[in-house]
Each structure stands twice: as C-alpha cells, then as structure tokens.
Coordinates of C-alpha atoms in Angstrom, one line a residue:
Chain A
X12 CA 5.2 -34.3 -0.6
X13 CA 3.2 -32.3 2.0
X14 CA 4.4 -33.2 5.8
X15 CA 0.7 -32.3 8.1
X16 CA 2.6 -30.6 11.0
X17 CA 1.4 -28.7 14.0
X18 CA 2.2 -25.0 13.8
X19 CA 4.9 -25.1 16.0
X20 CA 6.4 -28.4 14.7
X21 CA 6.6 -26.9 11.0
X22 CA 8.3 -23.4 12.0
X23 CA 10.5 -25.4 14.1
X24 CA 11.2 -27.5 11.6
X25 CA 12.0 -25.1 8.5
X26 CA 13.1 -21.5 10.3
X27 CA 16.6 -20.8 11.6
X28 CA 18.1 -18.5 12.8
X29 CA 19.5 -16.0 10.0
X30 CA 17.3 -17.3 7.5
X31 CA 15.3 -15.3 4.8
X32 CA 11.6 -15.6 5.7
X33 CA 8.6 -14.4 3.6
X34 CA 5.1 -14.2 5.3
X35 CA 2.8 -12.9 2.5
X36 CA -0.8 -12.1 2.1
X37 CA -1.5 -9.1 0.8
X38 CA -3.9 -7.1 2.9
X39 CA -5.5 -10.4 3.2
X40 CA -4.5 -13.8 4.7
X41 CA -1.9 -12.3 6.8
X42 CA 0.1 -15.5 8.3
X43 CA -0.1 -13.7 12.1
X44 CA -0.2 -17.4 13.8
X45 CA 2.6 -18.2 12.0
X46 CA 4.5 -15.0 12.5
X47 CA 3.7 -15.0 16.3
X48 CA 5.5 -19.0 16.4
X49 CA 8.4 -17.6 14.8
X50 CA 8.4 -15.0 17.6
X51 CA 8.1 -17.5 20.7
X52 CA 10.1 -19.9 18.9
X53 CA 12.9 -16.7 19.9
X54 CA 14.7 -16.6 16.1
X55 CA 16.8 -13.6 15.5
X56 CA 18.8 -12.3 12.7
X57 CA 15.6 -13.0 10.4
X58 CA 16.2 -11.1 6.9
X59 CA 11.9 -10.8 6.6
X60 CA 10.6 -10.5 3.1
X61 CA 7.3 -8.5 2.7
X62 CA 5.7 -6.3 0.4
X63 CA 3.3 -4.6 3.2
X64 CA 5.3 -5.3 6.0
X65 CA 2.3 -4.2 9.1
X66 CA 1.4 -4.8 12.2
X67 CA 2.4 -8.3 11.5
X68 CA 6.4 -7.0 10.6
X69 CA 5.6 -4.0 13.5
X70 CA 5.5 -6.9 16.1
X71 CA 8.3 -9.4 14.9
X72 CA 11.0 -6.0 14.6
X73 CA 9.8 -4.8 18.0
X74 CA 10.7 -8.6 19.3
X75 CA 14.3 -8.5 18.0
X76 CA 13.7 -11.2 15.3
X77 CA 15.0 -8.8 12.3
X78 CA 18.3 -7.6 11.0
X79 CA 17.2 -6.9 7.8
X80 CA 13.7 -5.9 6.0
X81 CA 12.6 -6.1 2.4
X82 CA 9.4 -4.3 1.5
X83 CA 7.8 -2.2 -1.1
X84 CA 5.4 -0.5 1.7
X85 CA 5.2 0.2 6.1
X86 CA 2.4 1.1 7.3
X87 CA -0.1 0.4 9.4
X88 CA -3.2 0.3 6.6
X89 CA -6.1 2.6 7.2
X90 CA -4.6 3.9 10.0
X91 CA -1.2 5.4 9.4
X92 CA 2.6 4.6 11.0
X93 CA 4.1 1.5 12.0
X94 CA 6.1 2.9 15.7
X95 CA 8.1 0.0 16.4
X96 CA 9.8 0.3 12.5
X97 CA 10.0 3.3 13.2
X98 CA 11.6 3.0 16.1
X99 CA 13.9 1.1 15.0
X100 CA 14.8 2.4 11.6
X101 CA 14.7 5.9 13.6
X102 CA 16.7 5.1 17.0
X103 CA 18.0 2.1 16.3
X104 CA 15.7 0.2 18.5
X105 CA 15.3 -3.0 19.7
X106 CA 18.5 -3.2 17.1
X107 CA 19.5 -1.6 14.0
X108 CA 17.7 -2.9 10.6
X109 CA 18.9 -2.7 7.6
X110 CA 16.6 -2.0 5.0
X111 CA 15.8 -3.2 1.2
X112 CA 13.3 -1.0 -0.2
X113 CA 11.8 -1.4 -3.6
X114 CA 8.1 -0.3 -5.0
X115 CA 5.3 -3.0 -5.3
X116 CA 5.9 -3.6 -8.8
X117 CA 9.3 -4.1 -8.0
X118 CA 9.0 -6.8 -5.2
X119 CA 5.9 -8.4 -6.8
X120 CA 7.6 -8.9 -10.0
X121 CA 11.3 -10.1 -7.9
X122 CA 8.7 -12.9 -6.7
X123 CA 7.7 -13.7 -10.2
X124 CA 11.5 -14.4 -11.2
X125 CA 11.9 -16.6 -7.9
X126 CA 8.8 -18.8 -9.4
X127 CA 10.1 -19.4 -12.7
X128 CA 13.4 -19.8 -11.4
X129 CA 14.6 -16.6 -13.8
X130 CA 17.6 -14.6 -12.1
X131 CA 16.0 -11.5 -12.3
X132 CA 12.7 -10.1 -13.7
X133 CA 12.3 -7.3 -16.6
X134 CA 9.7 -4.4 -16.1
X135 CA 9.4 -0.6 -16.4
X136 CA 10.2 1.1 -13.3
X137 CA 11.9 3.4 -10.8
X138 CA 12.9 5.9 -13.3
X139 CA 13.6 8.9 -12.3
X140 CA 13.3 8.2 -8.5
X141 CA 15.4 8.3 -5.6
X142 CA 15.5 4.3 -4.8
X143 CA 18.1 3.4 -7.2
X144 CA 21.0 5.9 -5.2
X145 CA 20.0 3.5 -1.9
X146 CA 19.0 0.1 -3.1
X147 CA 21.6 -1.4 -4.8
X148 CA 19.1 -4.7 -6.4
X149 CA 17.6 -1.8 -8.9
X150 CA 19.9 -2.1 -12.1
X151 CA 19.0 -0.8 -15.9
X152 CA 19.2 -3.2 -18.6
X153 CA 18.8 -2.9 -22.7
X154 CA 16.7 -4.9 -24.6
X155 CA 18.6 -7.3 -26.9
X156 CA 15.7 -6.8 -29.5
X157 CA 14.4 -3.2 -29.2
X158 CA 17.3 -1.2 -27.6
X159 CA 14.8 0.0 -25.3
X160 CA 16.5 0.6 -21.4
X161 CA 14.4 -1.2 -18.9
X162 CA 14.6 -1.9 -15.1
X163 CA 15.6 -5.6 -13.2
X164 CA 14.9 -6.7 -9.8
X165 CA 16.9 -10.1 -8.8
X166 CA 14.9 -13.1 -8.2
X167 CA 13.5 -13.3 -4.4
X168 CA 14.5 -16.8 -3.4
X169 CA 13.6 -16.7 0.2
X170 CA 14.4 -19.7 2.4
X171 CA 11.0 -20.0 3.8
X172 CA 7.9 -19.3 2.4
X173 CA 4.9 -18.6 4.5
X174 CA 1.1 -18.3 3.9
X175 CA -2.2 -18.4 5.0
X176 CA -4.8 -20.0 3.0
X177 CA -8.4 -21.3 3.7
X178 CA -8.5 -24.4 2.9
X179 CA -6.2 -27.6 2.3
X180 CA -7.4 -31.3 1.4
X181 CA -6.0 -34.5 2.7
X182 CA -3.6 -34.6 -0.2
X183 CA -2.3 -31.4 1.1
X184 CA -3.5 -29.5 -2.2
X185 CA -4.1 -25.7 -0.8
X186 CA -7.1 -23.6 -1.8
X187 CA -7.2 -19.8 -1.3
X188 CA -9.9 -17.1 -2.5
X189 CA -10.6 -13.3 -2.1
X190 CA -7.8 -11.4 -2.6
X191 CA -5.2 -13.6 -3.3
X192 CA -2.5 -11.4 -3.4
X193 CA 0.7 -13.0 -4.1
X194 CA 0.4 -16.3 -2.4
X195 CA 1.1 -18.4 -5.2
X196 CA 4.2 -16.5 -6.2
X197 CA 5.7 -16.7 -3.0
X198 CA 5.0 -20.5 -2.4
X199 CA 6.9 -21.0 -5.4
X200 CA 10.1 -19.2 -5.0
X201 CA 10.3 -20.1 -1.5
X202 CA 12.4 -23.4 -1.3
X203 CA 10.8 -24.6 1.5
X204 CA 7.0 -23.3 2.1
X205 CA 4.7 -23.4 5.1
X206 CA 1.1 -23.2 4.7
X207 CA -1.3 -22.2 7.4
X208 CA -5.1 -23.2 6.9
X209 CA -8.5 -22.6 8.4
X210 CA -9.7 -26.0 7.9
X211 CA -8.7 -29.1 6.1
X212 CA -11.1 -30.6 4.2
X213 CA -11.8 -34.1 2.3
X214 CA -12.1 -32.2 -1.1
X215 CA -11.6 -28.9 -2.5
X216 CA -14.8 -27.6 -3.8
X217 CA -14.1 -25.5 -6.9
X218 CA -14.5 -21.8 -6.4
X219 CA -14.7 -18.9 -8.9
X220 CA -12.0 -16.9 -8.7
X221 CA -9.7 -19.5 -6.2
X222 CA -6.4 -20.2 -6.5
X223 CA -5.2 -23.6 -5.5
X224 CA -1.5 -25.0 -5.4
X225 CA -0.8 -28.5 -5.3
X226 CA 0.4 -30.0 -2.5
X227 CA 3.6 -31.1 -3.5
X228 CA 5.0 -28.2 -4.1
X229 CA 4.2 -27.3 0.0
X230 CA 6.8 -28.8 2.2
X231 CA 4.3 -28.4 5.2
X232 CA 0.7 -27.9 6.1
X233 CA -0.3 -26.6 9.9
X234 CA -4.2 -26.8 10.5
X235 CA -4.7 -22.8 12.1
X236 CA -8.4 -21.5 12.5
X237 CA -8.2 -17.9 12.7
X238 CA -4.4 -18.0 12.0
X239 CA -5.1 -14.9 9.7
X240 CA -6.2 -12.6 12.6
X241 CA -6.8 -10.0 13.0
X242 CA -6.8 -9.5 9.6
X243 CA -9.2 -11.6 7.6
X244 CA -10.1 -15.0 5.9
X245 CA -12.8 -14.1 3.1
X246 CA -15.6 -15.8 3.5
X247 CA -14.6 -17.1 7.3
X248 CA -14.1 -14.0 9.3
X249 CA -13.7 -10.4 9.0
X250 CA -11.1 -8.0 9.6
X251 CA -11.0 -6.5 13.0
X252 CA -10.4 -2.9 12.1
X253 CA -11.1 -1.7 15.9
X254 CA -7.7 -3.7 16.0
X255 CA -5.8 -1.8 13.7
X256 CA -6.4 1.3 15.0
X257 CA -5.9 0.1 18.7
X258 CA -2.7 -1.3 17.3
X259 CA -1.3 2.4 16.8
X260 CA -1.9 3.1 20.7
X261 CA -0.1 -0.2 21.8
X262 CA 2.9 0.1 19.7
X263 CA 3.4 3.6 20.3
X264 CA 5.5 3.3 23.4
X265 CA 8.2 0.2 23.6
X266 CA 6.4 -0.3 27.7
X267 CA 3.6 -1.0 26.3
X268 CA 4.4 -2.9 23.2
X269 CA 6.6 -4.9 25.4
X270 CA 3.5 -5.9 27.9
X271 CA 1.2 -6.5 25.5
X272 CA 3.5 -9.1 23.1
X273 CA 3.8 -10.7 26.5
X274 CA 0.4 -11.2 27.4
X275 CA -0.8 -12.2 24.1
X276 CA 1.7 -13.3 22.0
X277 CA 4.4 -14.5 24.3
X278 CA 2.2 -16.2 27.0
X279 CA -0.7 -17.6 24.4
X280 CA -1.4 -21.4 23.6
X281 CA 0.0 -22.0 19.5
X282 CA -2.6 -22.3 17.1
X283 CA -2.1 -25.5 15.7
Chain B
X24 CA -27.0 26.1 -8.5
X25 CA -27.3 28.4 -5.9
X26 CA -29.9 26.7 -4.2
X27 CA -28.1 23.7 -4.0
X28 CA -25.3 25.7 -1.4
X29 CA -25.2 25.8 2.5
X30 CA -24.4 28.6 4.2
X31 CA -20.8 29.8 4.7
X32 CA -18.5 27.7 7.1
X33 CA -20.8 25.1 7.1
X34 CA -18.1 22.8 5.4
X35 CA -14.0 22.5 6.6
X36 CA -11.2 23.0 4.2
X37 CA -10.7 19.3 4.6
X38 CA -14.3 18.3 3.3
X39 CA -13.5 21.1 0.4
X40 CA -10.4 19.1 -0.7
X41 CA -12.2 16.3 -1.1
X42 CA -15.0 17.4 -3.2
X43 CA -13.0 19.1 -5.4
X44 CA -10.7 16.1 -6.2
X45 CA -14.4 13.9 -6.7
X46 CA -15.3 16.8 -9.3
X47 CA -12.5 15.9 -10.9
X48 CA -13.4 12.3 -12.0
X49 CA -16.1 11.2 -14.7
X50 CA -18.1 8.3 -15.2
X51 CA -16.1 5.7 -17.4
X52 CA -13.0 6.6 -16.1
X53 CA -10.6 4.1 -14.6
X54 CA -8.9 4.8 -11.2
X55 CA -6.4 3.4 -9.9
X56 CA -6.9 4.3 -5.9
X57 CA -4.4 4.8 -3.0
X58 CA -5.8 4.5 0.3
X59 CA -6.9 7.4 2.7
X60 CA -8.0 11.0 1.0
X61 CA -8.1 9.5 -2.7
X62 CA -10.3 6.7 -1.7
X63 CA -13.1 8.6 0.0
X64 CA -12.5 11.4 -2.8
X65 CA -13.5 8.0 -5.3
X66 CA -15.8 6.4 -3.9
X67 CA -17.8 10.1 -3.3
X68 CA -17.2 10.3 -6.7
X69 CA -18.7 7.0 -7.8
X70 CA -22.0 8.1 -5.2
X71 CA -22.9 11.4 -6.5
X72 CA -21.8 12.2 -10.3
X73 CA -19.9 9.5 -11.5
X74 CA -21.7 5.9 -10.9
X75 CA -19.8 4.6 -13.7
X76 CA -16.6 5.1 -12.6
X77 CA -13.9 2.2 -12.5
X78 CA -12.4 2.0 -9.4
X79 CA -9.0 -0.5 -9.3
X80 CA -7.2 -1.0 -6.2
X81 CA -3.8 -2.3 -6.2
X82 CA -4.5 -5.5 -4.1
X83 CA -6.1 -6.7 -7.4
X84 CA -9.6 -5.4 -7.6
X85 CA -11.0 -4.2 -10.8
X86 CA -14.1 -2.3 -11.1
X87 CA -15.1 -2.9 -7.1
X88 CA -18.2 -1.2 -5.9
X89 CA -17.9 -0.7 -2.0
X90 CA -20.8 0.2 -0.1
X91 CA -18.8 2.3 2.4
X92 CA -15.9 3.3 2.6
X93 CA -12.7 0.9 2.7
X94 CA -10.5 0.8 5.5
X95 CA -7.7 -1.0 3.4
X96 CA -7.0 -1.7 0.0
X97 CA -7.6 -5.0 0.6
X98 CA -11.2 -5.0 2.1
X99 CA -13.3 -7.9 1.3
X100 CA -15.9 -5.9 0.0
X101 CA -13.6 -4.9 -2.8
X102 CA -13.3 -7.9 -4.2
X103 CA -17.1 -9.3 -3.6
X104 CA -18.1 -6.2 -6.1
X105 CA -15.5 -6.5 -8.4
X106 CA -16.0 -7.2 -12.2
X107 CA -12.2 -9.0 -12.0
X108 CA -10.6 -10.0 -8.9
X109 CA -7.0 -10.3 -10.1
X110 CA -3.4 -10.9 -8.6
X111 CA -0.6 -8.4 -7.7
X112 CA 1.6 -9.6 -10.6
X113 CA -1.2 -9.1 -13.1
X114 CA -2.6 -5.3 -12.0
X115 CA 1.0 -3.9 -12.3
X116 CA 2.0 -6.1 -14.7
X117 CA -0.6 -6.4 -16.8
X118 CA -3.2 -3.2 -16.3
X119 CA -0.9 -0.7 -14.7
X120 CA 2.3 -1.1 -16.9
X121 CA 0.7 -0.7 -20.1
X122 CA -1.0 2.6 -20.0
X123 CA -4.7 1.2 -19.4
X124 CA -5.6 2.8 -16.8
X125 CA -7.0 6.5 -16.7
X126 CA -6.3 8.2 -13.8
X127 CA -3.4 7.4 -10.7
X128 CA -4.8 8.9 -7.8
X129 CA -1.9 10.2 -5.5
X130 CA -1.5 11.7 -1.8
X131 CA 1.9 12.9 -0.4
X132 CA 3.9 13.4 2.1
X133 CA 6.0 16.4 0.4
X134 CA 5.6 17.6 -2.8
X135 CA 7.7 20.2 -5.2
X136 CA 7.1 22.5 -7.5
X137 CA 6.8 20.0 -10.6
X138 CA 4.6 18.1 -8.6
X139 CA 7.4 15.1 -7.6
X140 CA 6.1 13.5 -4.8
X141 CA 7.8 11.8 -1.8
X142 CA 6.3 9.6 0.4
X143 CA 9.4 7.8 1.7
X144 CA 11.6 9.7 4.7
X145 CA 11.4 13.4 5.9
X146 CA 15.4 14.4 6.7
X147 CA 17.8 11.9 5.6
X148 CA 17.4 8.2 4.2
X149 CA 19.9 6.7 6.5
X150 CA 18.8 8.4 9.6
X151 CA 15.7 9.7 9.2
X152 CA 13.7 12.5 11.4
X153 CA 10.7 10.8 10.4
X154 CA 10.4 7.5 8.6
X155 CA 7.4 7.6 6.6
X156 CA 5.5 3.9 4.4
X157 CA 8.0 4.4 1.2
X158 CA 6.4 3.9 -2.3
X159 CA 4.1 1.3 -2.2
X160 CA 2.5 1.6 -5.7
X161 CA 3.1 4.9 -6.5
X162 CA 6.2 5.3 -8.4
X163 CA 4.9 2.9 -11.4
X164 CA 1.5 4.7 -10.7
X165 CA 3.1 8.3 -11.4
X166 CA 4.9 7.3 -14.8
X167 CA 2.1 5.2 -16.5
X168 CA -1.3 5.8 -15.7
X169 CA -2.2 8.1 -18.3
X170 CA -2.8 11.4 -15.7
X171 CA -2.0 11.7 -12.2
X172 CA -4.4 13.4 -9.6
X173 CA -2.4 14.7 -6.0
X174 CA -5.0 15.5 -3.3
X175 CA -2.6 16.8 -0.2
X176 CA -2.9 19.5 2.4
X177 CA -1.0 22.8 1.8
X178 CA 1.1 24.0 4.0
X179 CA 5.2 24.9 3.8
X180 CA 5.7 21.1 5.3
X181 CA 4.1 19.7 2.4
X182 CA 4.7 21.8 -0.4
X183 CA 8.7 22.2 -0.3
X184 CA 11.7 23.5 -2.3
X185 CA 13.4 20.4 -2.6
X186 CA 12.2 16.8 -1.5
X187 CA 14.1 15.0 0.7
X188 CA 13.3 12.0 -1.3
X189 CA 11.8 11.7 -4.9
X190 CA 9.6 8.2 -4.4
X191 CA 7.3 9.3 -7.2
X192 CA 8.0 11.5 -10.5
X193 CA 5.9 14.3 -11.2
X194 CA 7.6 16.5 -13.7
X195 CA 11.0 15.7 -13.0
X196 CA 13.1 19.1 -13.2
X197 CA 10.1 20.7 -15.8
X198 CA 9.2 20.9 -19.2
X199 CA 10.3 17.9 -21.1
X200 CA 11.3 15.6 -18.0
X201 CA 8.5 12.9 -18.4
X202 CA 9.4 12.9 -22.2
X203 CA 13.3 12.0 -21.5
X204 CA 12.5 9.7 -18.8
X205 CA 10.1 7.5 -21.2
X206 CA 6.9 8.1 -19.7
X207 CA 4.1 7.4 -21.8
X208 CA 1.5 9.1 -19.5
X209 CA 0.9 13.0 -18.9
X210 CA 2.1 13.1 -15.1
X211 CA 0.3 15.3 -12.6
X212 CA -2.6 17.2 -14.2
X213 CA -3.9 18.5 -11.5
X214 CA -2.8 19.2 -7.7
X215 CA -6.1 19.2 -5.2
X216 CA -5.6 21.0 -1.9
X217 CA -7.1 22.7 0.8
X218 CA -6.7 25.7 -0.7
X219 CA -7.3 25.2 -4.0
X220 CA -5.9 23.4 -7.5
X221 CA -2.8 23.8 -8.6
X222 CA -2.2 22.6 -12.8
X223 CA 1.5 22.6 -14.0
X224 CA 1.9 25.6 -16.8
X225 CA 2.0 24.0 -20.3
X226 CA 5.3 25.5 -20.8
X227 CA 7.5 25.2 -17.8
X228 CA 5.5 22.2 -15.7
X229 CA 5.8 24.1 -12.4
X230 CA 2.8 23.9 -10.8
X231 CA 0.4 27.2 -11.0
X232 CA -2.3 28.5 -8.6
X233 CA -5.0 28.7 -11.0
X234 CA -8.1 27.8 -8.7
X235 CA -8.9 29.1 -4.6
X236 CA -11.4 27.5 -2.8
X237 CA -13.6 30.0 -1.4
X238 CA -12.7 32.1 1.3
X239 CA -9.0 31.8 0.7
X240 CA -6.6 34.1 -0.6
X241 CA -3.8 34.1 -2.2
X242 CA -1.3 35.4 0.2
X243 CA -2.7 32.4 2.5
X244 CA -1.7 29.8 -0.5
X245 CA 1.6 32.1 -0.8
X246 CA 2.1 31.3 3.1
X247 CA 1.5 27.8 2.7
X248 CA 3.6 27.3 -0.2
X249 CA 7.8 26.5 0.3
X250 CA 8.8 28.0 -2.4
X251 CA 7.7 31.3 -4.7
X252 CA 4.5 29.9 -6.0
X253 CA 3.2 31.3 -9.3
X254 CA -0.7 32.5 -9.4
X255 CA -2.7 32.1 -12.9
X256 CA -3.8 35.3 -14.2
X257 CA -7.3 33.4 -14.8
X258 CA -7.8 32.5 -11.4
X259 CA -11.5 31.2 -10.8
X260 CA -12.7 29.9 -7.5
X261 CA -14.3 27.0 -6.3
X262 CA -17.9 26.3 -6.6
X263 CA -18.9 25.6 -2.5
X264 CA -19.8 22.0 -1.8
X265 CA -23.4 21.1 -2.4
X266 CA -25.5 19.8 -0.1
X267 CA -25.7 16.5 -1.5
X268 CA -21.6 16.3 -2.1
X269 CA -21.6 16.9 2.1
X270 CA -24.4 14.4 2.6
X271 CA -22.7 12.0 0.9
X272 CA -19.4 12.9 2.1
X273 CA -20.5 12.8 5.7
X274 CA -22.5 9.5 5.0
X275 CA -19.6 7.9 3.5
X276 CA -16.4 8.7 6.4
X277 CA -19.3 7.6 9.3
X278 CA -19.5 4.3 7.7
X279 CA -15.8 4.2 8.1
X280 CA -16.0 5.1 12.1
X281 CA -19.0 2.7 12.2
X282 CA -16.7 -0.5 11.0
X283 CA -14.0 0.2 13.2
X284 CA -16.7 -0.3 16.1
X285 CA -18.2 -3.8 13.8

C-alpha cells in the first residue's frame, strides 16, 4: 500500500546510511529532487545504482554520499566529462569510490532479473572485452539445451528504488510517458521504492505509449513539481540544456562545486 | 558534380569527417546512433540523401525524426517522431541482440589497428590518467549490429598500438576474431576520419588507408597514425563536400547552439 509522504519524509523514511540506492530515469525523468534530499539529508557510504550516472551522480559523489558506483555509462550527455567522478575516481577525491562497471545491456538486463526475482539474467555480451578482467559480476554460462556459452549479470536488488514519474492518482497508481526508460524495472526490483510526481491526479487518463505501475507495489509517493529538473518531464517541461553545459564549468573546480551545492542544493527549500 | 563544389578551404577537416560518414548511410537503413559526431553525421544523412533512413537511439526510440539536432539520446523530440517508443530492456534485448539492426554507429576514444575501440580509461583501470564515460552501449553494439561505422579524429592519441582498454570489439587480434568470438555481425566496415577512411583488408582485418580526403597526404595520415599504417594501392580521394551537404550541416549544429540558449 502506497504511504503519500513529503519528499523529505519518504527519503528519510526508506534511505540509510550504507544502503544500495537506485535513482533511474534514463535521460529522462531524472529523480534530481530526490537525489538533492538524499544529499541534505547528509547519507554517506551510499552504494548508487545507475545506468547513466550524470550530473545527478556528478553532484551526490562530489558531496561524499558514495563509496561505491554501479553504472554502464559517466558522462555528462551532450556535453562531455563528469569532473567530480573524475575527480574522484582520478585523485581520490572527496573519497575514494569503488567502482562496478558493466555495459547498458548488462545493467538493464541485471534490473530485469531483480523484477522477476531471477538470480541472474542470460544475454549475449561482453565478449571479447576488457570488463570481465575488472568486474567480477560478468560470468560465462552454457546453455543446458544448446551448449551455446552465454553471458550473466546477477540480479540488481537495490534497497531503494527511486523514480520520477508524471503523474500518480489517489490510489497511488503511477503513470509515466516519453521515454520511459527503465522505470518500471527498477520499481520492481527495488524492495522498497520511492516515487516522485509532478502532479497527483483523481484519475489516470490513458495515454498511448504510458507506462503505469500500480500503486501497491510503490512503498511511497512524494508530490514534486519540477522534481525532474533540469532534465525534463515530457509533456510538462523541457530540458534545460544551457544547464548541462553550464554544469561542466561549475563542477570543474571542487571551489566552485562546493559553493554552488551550497547555494542551491544545500540551502534550498525541499520540493515536496 | 563539379558545380555543386565550393571553393578550396571553404570546409574544416571536421565538417569533412562528417559528410563522409553521412555518405556512408542509405535510405532504409537502420541506425543505431551514439550521441555526438554519429548523431549529426545521421541526422545530415536523413536531411540530404537518405530521408528514409531508420534512426534508433538507445533510450528506446525507433525510427525518430528530429527536427534538429539532439542534445541527448533521450531528447523529447525523439520519441514524439518515433514510429515505436520502446524501453531499454526491449532495444537491447529485443532489437539490438538479435541482429536487426543495420548499422552501429561508433565514436572513440582510442582505437587499434583492427579497429577495437576503447572508450573506457586512458592509462590504467585502477588509476587512471584520464577517466573517460566507459561503454555505454557500445560493446553489444560492436558485436551484433550487422556492420559497424567508427567516425573519430586521427591523430597518434587516438589511433594507437595497443588500447589501454578494449570496451568495444572491432576485429579482435585479425582475421577470424569475430568468427571465434560468435559474432554474427561483420564488425567495423569502415573507419571515417579527418583524414580519410580506413576499411579493414579482407584478409588480415587490419585497418587500410584506402581513401584521403582532399588535400591530405599520406605521410600526414602516416603521422597521425600510432602504429605502421598500411596505404591501399587503390587509393581514391574524397569527393569535397557539396554545397548543400555544408548547408545542411551548418543548419543542423546551429540548431544545436540555438537550444542550449531555449
């Protein structure tokens, strides 16, 4: 049954210290409301779960919230680097991080085992490249029926789940459209998941092409207009691309980084 | 046709790269499309010769028809003109795995000889000079789409002896790699640069000069290569852009600068 929190109230509620966290969206419906309540809330030792990890990731490393990362892709998209995982995967900075690195197919199809509650998923992959020698959850197995060697990934499991959606209704069903990435996998391996929302609604209208998940599989529901920015909410806002690339000069140098988390991540009002 | 041409130097190496790598897609074809140089190479593609063309991102957009230029993989736009708006499970597990798709689209951070790409850390993986995205989509790209186009600059940064991480495959250690690895699809065709194209010999794999660009020669692709690069007895040279492939070109990267500003 869906709990209707506040922002702060849910994270507060579900994330500890330590924990495995996924905030997902891919490239759309980034959960940065969410992620900037986990960073005021102060957590540390986060393992973060992300196939795109961005500015998003960029900002919660650069805070000290993560010992340990795993991704498929870091960068910031459209524009290039992500400093502050570099920085910290290159000098260590604010802490060491260790890192799980795996390819999209990889971590997309790791989410699909956590859903069905399958230890690991099957797929065709890695061969012949360098991420087996350094990431130790890429293993070959022979099908039983064929003989044929194939790849596993281990089920991701994480702890929390975290996503950003349009809409919810009353009941605390969720509905989300555009892109929708891999919300729906992630909201169902997660054993607990938190779901940020532009607007909640008396009834979800049916939409081609939208994805809803009922509400009982959602343990909470925070009410977060514009919760997804600066990235974007199709068909509520846009992406704010001058962002992205003003994002490279901020995070370039850990002064500035610093100053700016403070003034408007640190220092703002929640969301919800 | 010559009266389609500009003058000389009226176009950069860059712009070059670019138009050559469009030439090299057809109507009908579907793309699978990284973000940065493949994506403008595309989409000028899809706006001058090749309307038809299928463009898939990885975010889960088949057949999307942008207007300008994306900023991201996941732009909106991408999946308003999309014949199938479809989730990251389903494109790789689904349309990528299989073989469906025509063409992977690659750039690169280094690249080798049999066109193995690397995209993850330049020095060592546990400390790193430089720590660059990691794979992303590529490495299921490389082995099964059923050809794979690399657009990168040439220069003895970028095209080195030895990788200092394989992310993607290209042709393994040459000849038969792909085969013995399982990989149904052909692997790097073709290798677009500012210099010119580079095609792996049918016999060895290693990549051979077989096309300049104009202007260039080949002690300056020699220069820029890291390793003793082999030059096609048949070299040709690139046809100049035209001045439509510029016009669009130009049109199509200031409608990127103009949505950073929106």
């Amino acid at each position: 049954m869906t709990a209707f929190l506040t922002l702060s109230a849910a994270i507060a509620e579900y994330v500890h210290d330590g924990d495995s966290v996924a905030l997902e969206g891919f490239t759309h419906l980034i959960p940065f409301a969410a992620g900037h309540e986990v960073i005021r809330q102060g957590y540390r030792d986060l393992e973060l779960i992300r196939m795109t990890p961005d500015l998003l990731y960029d900002q919660m490393i650069g805070m000290g919230c993560v010992r340990r990362l795993v991704f498929s892709y870091a960068g910031n998209p459209g524009v290039g680097s992500l400093h502050r995982f570099r920085d910290a995967v290159e000098h260590d900075w604010p802490n060491r991080i260790e890192l799980e690195e795996h390819s999209h197919a990889g971590m997309v199809n790791r989410y699909v085992a956590g859903a069905s509650n399958l230890p690991f998923a099957v797929m065709r992959g890695y061969t012949g490249t360098d991420l087996p020698k350094h990431t130790s959850t890429i293993a070959s197995i022979t099908c039983p029926f064929t003989g044929e060697v194939l790849t596993a990934v281990p089920a991701l499991r994480p702890q929390v789940g975290i996503i950003h959606a349009q809409r919810a209704d009353q009941a605390g069903n969720i509905q989300l459209w555009g892109i929708t990435g891999v919300q729906k996998e992630v909201a169902l391996a997660a054993h607990h998941t938190i779901v940020t929302v532009e607007e909640i609604v008396p009834r979800l209208e049916p939409l081609p092409g939208a994805v809803v998940i009922p509400g009982w599989v959602i343990a909470a529901v925070a009410e977060a207009p514009g919760g997804a920015r600066p990235s974007y909410a199709h068909g509520y806002y846009d992406r704010d691309n001058g962002f992205y690339r003003e994002w490279d000069l901020i995070s370039r140098e850990r002064a500035r980084f610093a100053t700016w988390m403070e003034e408007n991540v640190l220092h703002a009002s929640t969301a919800g | 046709m010559a009266t389609d041409k500009i003058g000389e130097k009226n176009y950069t190496a860059g712009e070059m790269m670019t138009v050559a790598a469009a030439r090299e897609l057809r109507s009908g074809m579907a793309c699978f499309v990284g973000v940065g140089p493949p994506s403008l190479a595309a989409n000028l593609a899809r706006a001058t010769h090749a309307p038809d063309i299928i463009l898939i991102y990885e975010s889960g957009t088949i057949g999307a028809k942008p207007s300008r230029l994306p900023l991201s993989i996941g732009d909106g736009e991408l999946a308003e003109t999309a014949d199938a708006v479809v989730t990251v499970a389903e494109m790789f597990n689904y349309w990528l795995q299989p073989g469906r798709i025509d063409v992977g689209f690659l750039g690169a951070a280094q690249i080798d000889r049999f066109g193995n790409i690397n995209t993850t850390v330049i020095g060592s993986y546990d400390h790193p000079k430089v720590r660059l995205p990691g794979a992303g989509g590529a490495p299921e790209i490389a082995a099964s789409t059923k050809e794979v186009i690399v657009i990168v600059t040439q220069s003895p940064r970028t095209f080195v002896p030895q990788l200092d991480f394989v992310t993607s495959v290209g042709h393994g250690s040459g000849d038969l790699s792909r085969r013995q690895l399982g990989f149904t699809g052909a692997g790097p065709t073709i290798v677009i640069t500012d210099l010119g194209i580079l095609r792996p010999d049918p016999a060895s794999a290693e990549l051979a000069l077989t096309q300049l660009h104009p202007d260039v020669s080949v002690e300056q692709a020699r220069a820029a290569t890291g390793w003793a690069l082999v030059v096609d007895h048949n070299l040709t040279t690139t046809e100049p852009p035209t001045e439509r492939e510029l016009a669009v070109l130009r049109r199509l990267k200031a409608s990127t600068e103009a949505s950073y500003d929106g």
